[in-house]
Short mmCIF file of C-alpha atoms in Angstrom, two decimals:
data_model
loop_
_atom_site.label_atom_id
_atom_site.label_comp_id
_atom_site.label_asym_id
_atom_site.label_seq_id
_atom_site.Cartn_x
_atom_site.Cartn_y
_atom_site.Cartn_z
CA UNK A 1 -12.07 -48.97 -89.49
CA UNK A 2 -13.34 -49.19 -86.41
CA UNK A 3 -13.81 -52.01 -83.50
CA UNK A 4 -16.26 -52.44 -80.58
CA UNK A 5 -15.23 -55.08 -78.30
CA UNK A 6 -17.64 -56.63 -75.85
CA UNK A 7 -17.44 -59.09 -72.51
CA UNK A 8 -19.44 -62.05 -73.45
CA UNK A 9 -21.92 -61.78 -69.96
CA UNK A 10 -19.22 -60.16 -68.20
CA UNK A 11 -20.72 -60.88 -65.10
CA UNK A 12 -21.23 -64.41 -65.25
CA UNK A 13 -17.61 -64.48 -67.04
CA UNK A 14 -15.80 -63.07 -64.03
CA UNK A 15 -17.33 -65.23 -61.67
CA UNK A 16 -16.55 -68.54 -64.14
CA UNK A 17 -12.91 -67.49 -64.02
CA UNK A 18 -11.98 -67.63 -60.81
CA UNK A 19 -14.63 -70.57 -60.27
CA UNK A 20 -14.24 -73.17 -63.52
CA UNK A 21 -16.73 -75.71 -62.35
CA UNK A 22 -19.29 -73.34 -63.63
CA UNK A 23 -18.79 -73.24 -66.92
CA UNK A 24 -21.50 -74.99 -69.40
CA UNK A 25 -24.00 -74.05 -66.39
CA UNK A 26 -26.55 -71.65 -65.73
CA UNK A 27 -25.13 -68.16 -64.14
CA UNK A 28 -27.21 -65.70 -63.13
CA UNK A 29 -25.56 -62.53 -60.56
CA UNK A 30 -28.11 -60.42 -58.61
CA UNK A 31 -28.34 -56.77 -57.74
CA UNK A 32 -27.88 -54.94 -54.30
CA UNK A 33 -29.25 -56.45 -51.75
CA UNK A 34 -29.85 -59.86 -53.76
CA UNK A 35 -32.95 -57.71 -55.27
CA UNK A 36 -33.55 -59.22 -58.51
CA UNK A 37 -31.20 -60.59 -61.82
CA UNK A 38 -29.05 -58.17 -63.43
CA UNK A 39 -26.64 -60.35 -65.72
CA UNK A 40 -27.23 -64.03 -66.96
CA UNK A 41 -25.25 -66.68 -68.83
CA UNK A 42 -26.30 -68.03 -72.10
CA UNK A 43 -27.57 -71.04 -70.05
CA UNK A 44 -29.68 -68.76 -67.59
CA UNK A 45 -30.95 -67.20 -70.32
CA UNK A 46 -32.09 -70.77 -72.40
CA UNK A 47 -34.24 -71.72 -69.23
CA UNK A 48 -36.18 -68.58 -69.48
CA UNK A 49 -34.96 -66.49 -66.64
CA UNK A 50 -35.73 -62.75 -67.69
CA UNK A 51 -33.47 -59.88 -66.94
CA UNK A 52 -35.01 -57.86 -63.62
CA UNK A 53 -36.72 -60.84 -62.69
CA UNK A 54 -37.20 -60.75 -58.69
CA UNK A 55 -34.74 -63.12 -57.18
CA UNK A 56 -37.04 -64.36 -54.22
CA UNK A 57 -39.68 -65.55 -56.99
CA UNK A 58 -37.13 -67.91 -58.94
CA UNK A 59 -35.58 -69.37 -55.44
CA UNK A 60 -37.29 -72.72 -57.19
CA UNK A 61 -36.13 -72.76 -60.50
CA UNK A 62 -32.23 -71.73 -59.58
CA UNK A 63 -32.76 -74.92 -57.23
CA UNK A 64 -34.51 -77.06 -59.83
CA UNK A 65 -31.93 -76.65 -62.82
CA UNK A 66 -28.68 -76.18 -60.89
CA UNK A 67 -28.01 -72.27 -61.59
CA UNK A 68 -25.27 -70.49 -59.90
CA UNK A 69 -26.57 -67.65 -57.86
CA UNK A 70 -23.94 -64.99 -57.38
CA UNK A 71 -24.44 -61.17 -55.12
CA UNK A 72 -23.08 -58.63 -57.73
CA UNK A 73 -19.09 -58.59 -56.98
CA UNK A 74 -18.14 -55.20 -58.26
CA UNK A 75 -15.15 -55.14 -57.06
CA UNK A 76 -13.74 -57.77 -58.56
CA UNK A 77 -15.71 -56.74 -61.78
CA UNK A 78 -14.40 -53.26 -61.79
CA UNK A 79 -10.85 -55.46 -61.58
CA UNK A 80 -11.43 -57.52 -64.13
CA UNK A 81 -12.61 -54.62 -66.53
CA UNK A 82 -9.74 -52.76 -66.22
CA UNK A 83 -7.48 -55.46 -67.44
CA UNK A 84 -9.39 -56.13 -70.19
CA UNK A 85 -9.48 -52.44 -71.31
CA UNK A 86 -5.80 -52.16 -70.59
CA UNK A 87 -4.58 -55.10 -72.77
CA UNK A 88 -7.05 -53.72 -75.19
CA UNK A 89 -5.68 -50.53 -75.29
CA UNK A 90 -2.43 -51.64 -77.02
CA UNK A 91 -3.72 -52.52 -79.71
CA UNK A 92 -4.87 -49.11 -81.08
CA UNK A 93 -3.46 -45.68 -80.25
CA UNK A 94 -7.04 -44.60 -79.67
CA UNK A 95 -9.47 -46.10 -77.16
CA UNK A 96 -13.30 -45.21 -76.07
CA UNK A 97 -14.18 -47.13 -73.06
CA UNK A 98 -18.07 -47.26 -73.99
CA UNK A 99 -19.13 -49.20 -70.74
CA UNK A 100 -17.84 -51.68 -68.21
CA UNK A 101 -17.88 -54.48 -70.77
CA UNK A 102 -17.40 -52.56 -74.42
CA UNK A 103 -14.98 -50.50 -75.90
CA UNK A 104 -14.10 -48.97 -79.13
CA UNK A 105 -10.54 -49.29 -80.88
CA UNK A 106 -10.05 -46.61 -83.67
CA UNK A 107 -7.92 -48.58 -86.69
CA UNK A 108 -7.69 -45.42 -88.55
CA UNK A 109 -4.44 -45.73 -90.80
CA UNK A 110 -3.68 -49.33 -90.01
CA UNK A 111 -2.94 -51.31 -92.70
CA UNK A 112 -3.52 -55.12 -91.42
CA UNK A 113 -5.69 -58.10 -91.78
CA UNK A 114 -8.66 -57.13 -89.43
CA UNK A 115 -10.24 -60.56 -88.95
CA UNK A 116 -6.75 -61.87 -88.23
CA UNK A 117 -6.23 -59.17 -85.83
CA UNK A 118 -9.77 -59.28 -84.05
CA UNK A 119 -9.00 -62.89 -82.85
CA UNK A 120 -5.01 -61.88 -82.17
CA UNK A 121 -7.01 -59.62 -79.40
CA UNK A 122 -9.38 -62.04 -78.48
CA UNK A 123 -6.61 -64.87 -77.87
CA UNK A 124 -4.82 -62.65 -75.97
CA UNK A 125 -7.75 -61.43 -73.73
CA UNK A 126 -8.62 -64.53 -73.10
CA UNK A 127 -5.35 -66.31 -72.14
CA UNK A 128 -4.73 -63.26 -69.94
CA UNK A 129 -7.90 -62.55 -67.89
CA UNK A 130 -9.95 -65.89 -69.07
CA UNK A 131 -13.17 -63.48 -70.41
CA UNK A 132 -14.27 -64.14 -73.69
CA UNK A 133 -14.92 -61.54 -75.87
CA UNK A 134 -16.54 -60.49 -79.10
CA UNK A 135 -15.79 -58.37 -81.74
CA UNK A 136 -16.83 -56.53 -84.51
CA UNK A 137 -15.05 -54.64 -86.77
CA UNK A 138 -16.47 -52.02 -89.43
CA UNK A 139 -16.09 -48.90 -91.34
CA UNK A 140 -18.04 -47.06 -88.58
CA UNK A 141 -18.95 -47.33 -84.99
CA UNK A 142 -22.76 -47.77 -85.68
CA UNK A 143 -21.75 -50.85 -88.32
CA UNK A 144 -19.19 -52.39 -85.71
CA UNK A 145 -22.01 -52.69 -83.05
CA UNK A 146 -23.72 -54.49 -85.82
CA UNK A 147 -21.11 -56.83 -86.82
CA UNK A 148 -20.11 -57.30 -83.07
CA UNK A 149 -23.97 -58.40 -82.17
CA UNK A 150 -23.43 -60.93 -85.57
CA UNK A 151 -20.42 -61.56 -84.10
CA UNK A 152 -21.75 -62.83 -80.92
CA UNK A 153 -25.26 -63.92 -82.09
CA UNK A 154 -23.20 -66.71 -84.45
CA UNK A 155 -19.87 -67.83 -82.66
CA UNK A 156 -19.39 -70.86 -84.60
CA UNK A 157 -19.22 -69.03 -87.81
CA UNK A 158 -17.07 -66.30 -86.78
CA UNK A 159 -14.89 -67.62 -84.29
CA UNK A 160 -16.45 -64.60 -82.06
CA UNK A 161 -15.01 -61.79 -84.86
CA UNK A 162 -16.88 -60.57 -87.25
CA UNK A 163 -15.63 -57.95 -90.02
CA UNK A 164 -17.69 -55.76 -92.02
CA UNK A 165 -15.15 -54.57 -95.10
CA UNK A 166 -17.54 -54.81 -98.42
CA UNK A 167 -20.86 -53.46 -99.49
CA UNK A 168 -22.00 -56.59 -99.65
CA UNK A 169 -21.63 -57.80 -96.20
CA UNK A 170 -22.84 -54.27 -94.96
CA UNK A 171 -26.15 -54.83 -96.83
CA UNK A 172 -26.21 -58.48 -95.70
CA UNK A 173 -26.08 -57.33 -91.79
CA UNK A 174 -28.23 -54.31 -92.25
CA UNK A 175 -31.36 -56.64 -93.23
CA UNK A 176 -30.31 -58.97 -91.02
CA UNK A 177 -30.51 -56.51 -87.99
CA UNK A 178 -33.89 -55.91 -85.98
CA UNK A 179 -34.30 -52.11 -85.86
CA UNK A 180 -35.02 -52.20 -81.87
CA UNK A 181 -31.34 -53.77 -82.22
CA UNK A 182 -29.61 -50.88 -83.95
CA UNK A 183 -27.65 -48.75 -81.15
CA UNK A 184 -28.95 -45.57 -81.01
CA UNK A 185 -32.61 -46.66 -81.51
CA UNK A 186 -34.64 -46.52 -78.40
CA UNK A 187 -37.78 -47.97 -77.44
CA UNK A 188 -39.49 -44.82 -78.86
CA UNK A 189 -37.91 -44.08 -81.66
CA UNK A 190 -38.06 -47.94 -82.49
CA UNK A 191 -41.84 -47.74 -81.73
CA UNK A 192 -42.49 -44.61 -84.18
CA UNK A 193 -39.99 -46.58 -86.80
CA UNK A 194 -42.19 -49.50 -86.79
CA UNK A 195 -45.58 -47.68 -87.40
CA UNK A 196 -44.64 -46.66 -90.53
CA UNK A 197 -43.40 -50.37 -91.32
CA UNK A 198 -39.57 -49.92 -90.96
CA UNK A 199 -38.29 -53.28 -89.45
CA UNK A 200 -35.33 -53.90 -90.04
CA UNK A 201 -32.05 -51.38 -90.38
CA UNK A 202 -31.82 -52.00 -94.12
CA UNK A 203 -35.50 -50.28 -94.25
CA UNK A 204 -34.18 -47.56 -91.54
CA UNK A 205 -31.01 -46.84 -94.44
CA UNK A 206 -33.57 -46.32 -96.96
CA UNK A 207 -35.83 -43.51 -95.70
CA UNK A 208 -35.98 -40.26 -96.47
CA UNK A 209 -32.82 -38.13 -94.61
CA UNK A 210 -35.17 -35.48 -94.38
CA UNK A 211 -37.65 -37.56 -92.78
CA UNK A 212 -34.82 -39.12 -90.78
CA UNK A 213 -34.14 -35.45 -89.64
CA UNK A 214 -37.50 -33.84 -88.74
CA UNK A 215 -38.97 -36.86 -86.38
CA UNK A 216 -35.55 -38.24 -84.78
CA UNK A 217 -33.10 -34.80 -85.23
CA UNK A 218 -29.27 -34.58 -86.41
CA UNK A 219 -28.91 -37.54 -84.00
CA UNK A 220 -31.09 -39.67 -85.89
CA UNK A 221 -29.41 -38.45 -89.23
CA UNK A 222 -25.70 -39.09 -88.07
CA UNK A 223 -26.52 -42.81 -86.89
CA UNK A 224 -28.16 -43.29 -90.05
CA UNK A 225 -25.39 -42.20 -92.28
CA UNK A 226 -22.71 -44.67 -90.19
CA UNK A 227 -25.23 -47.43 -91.12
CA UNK A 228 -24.38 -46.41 -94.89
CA UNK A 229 -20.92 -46.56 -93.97
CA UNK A 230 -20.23 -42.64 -93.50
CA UNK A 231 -18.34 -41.90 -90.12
CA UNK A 232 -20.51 -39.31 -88.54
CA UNK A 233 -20.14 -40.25 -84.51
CA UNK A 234 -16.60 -39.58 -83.35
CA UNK A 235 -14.19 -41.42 -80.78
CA UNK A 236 -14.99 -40.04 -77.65
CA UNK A 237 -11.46 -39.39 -75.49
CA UNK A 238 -12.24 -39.89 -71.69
CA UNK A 239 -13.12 -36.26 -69.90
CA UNK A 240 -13.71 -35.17 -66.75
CA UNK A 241 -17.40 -36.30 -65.34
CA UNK A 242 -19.57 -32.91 -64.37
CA UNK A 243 -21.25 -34.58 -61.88
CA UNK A 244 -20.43 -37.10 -59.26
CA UNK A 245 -24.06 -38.97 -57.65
CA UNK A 246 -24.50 -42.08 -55.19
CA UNK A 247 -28.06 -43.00 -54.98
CA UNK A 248 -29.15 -45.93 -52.41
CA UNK A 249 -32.28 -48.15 -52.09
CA UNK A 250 -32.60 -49.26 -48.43
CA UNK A 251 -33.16 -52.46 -47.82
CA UNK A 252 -35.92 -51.48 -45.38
CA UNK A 253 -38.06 -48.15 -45.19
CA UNK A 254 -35.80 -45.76 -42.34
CA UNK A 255 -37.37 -42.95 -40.13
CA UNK A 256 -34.65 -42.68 -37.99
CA UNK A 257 -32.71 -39.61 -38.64
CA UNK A 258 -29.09 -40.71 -37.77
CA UNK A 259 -29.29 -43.80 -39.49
CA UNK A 260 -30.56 -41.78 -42.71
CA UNK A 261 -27.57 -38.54 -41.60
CA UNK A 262 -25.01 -41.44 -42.03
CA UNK A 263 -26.00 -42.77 -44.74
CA UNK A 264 -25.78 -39.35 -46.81
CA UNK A 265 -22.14 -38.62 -45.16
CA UNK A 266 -21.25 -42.36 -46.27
CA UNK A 267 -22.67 -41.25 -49.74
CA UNK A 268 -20.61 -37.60 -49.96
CA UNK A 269 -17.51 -39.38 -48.83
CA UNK A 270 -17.92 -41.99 -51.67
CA UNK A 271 -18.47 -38.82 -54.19
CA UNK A 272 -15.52 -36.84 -52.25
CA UNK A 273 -13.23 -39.58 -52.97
CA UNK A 274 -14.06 -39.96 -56.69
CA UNK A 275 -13.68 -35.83 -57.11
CA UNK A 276 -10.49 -36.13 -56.02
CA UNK A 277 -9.59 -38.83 -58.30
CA UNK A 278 -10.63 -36.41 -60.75
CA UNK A 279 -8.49 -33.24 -59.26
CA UNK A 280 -11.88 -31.40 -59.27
CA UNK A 281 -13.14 -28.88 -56.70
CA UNK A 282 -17.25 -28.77 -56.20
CA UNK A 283 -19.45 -25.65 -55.43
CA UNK A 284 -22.62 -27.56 -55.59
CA UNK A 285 -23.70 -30.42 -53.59
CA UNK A 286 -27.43 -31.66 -53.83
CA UNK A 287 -29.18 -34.09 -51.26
CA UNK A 288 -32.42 -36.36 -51.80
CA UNK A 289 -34.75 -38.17 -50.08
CA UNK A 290 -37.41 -40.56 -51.22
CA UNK A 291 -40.93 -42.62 -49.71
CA UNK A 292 -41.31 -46.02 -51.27
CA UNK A 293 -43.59 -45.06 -54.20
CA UNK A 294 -44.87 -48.67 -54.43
CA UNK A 295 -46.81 -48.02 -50.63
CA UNK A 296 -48.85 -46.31 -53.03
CA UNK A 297 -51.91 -45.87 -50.00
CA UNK A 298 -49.17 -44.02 -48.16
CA UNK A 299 -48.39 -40.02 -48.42
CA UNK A 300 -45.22 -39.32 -50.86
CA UNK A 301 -42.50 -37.34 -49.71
CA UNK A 302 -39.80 -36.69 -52.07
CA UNK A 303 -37.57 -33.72 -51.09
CA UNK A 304 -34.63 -32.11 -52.68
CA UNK A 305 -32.28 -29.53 -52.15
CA UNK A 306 -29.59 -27.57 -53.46
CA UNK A 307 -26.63 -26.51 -51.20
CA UNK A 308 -24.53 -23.88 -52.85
CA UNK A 309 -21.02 -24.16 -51.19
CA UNK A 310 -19.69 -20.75 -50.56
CA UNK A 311 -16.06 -22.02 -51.75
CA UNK A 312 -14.92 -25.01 -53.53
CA UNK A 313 -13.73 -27.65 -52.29
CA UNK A 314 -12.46 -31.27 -52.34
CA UNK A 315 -12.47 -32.00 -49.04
CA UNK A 316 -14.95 -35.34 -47.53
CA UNK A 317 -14.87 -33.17 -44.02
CA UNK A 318 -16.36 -29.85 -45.56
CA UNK A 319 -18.84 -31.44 -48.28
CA UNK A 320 -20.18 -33.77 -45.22
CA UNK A 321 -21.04 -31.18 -43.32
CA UNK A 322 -22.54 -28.93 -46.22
CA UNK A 323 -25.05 -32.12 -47.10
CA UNK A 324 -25.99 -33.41 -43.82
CA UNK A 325 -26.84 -29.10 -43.58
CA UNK A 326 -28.95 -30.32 -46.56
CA UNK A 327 -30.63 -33.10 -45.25
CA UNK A 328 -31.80 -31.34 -42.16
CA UNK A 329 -34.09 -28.83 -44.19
CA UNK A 330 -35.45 -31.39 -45.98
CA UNK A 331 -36.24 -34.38 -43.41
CA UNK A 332 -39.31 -34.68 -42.23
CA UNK A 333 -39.43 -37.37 -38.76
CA UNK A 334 -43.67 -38.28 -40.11
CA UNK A 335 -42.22 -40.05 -43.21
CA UNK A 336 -39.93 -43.46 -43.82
CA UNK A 337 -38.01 -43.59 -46.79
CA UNK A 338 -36.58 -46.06 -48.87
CA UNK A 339 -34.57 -44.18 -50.86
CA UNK A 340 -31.61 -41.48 -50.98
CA UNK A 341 -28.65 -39.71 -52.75
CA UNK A 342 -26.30 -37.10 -52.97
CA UNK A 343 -24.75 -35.08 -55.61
CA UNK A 344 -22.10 -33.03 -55.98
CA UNK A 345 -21.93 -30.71 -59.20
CA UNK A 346 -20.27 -27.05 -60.88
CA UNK A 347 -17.12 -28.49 -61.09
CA UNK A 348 -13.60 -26.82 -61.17
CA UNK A 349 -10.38 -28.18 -62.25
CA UNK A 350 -8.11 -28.27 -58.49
CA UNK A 351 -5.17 -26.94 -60.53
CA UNK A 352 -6.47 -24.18 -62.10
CA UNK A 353 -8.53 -22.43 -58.86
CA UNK A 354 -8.24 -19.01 -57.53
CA UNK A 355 -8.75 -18.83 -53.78
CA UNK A 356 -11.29 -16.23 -52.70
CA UNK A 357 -9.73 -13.39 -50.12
CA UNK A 358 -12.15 -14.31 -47.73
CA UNK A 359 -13.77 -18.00 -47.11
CA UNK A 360 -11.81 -20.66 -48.64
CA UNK A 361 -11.54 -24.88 -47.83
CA UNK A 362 -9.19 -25.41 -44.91
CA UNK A 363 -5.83 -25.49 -46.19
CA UNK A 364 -5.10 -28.37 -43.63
CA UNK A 365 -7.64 -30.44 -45.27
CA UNK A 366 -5.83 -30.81 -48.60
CA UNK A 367 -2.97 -32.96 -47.30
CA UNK A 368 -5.21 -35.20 -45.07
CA UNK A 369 -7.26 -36.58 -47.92
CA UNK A 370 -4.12 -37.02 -49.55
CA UNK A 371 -3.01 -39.70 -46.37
CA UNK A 372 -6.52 -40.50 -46.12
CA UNK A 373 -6.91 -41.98 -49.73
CA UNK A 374 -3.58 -43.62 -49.86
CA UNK A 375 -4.30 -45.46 -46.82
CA UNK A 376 -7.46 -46.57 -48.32
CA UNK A 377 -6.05 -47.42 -51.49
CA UNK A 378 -2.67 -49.58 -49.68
CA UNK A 379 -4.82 -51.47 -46.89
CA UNK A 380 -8.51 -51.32 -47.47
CA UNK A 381 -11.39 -49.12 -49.10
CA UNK A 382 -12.93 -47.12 -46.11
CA UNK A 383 -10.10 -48.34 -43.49
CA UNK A 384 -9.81 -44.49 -42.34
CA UNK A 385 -13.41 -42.69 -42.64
CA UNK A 386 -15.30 -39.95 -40.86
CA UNK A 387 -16.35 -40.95 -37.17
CA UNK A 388 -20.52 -40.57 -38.06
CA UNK A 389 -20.17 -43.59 -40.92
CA UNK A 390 -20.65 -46.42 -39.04
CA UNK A 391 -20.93 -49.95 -41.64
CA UNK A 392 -21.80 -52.28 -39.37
CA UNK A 393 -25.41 -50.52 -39.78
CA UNK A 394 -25.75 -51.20 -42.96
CA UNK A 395 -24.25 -54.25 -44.80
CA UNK A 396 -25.96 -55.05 -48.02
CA UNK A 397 -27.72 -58.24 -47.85
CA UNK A 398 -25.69 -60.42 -49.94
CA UNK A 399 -25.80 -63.62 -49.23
CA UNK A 400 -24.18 -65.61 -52.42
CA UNK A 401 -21.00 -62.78 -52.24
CA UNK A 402 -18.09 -64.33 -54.18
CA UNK A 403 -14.56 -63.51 -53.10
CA UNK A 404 -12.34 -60.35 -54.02
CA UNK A 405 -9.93 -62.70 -55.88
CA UNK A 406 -7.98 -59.67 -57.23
CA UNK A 407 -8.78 -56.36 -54.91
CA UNK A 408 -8.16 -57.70 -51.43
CA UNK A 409 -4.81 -59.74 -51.07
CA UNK A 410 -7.01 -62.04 -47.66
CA UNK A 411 -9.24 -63.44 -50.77
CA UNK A 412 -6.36 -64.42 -52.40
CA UNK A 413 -6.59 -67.94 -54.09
CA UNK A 414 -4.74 -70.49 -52.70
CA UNK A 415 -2.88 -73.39 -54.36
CA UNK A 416 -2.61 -76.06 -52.83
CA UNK A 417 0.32 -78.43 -54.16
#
């Protein structure tokens, strides 16, 4: 058996814990730079806000009805994830952290009451971190997301855990279950499904597997056998990522080329930092630029390039320099962009890397991130950083920022007795 376990609007949850007066009231949180609504409580969600929608169009309506407009904290969400997963983890030897608000527990060889044992977890969750959670709880990870949406879609009736353990119940959810709601089924795929009048996932279980096969491949095949209850998509165990990005959206169109120069040394140190979390050494680091493609009467300009580093390394110092080397062969002074990125890629593990005999990173380098990213990890994020980044530049309009309740100890609450 298997369990996916999911944040009930994770977003809007974090912000209701460390804020109670908010709960049984609208909650929406909004993206960088306030852009537009990425996560919504059930309440948002009854008075019609839509995801994406733009926030500066439903300044009215979050006045009219009262909602809660939060910046996107993700910090403190980041936080708050990773003590959910953690008391999560103990309750099954084997864990697949799916996203920043799901997870899969493998029950594999447990012999236990699952319902019993779903709301065990979801007691303890919640008296720990205050985010409610629901669960579902199946033969197979395709048939847990199913019971985990029934879980959530009917609360009242499941107590927010909901078990799938007989045929009859699996046949019950499977024609219950829009096929655009089946994971796995895209918008194309659920598209091409309906034309030839599959709508729900009991009609998906009931085609032809050789159908299944030729228009959605082995993919298509293995999520339809775990919807008839065969195991075909394994736990995932956590692996190293092959590529590290940080993409931006400015909040303005920039020309200038030191703003833009900082900006992609502030991005390679972000990526530098991460690698080394990792213990991997880079040899590739690529660097992109992008015109705002909705100033569609304007020229496009969309450069890329590849650096190839001619040793790997870890160090924020060396891959700096090797992208802003990027950045000026690409930029062009004519054009303003709204948009850029680095990544860094061809990865090697730190621990297993033979130095060349003749260019290798600075051996000096090696101990300085060390200080560099314990400092920033004790005090502050970004309290020591390259000269050229300069924040004060470039703050992130966020204008309805929560506090760092649990990352950064002057956020703190404070009781007052």
């Amino acid at each position: 058996m298997y369990a996916l376990i999911d944040c009930n609007n994770f977003y809007a949850s974090c912000e209701r814990v460390f804020n109670p007066s908010l709960m049984g009231k609208p909650v929406v949180v909004l993206s960088n730079n306030d852009g537009c609504v990425i996560a919504r409580s059930n309440e948002a969600k009854k008075l019609g806000i839509p995801m994406g929608a733009p926030a500066y169009q439903y300044e009215a309506v979050f006045e009219r009805r009262g909602v809660g407009v939060f910046s996107a904290n993700f910090p403190l969400y980041g936080d708050m994830s990773r003590r959910v997963m953690s008391i999560l983890s103990s309750y099954s030897p084997q864990q697949e952290i799916y996203s920043i608000d799901e997870c899969f527990l493998d029950f594999s060889g447990m012999s236990i009451d699952f319902r019993e044992y779903g709301l065990k977890m979801r007691a303890h969750v919640e008296k720990w971190t205050g985010i409610p959670i629901s669960i579902g709880i199946a033969p197979t990870k395709a048939l847990a997301k199913a019971a985990n949406r029934i879980a959530k879609k009917f609360p009242g009736r499941t107590d927010g855990c909901h078990v799938i353990d007989t045929e009859e119940k699996r046949i019950k959810a499977l024609k219950w279950l829009d096929i655009e709601d089946v994971w796995g089924i895209g918008r194309r795929n659920a598209a091409k499904l309906r034309a030839i009048g599959v709508r729900k996932a009991w009609d998906f279980v009931n085609l032809s597997p050789s159908w299944v096969q030729k228009y959605m491949t082995v993919t298509g095949l293995s999520l339809q056998k775990e919807l008839n209850g065969i195991p075909s998509i394994p736990m995932e165990l956590p692996e190293k990522r092959q590529s590290i990005a940080i993409t931006r959206t400015f909040d303005a169109d920039k020309g200038d080329v030191e703003e833009i120069r900082e900006r992609i040394v502030t991005f390679t140190s972000m990526c530098a930092e991460k690698l080394r979390f990792q213990q991997s050494l880079c040899r590739k680091v690529m660097v992109f630029l992008e015109t705002n493609r909705f100033k569609g009467k304007e020229m496009q300009y969309n450069p890329s390039i590849l650096v190839r580093l001619p040793f790997a390394t870890d160090s924020t110092l060396e891959l700096a320099k090797f992208a802003v080397g990027g950045l000026k062969q690409i930029y062009k002074e004519q054009f303003l962009y709204k948009r850029a990125g680095v990544i860094l890629m061809d990865f090697e593990d730190a621990d297993r890397y033979q130095p060349s005999l003749f260019l290798n990173s600075n051996p000096k380098h090696k101990l300085l991130m060390e200080k560099m990213d314990a400092i920033n990890r004790k005090y502050h994020k970004d309290v020591v950083r390259l000269g050229v980044q300069d924040f004060t530049r470039h703050q992130m309009r966020q204008e309805h920022l929560s506090r760092q309740y649990t990352t950064n100890i002057r956020d703190i609450l404070v009781v007052e007795i």
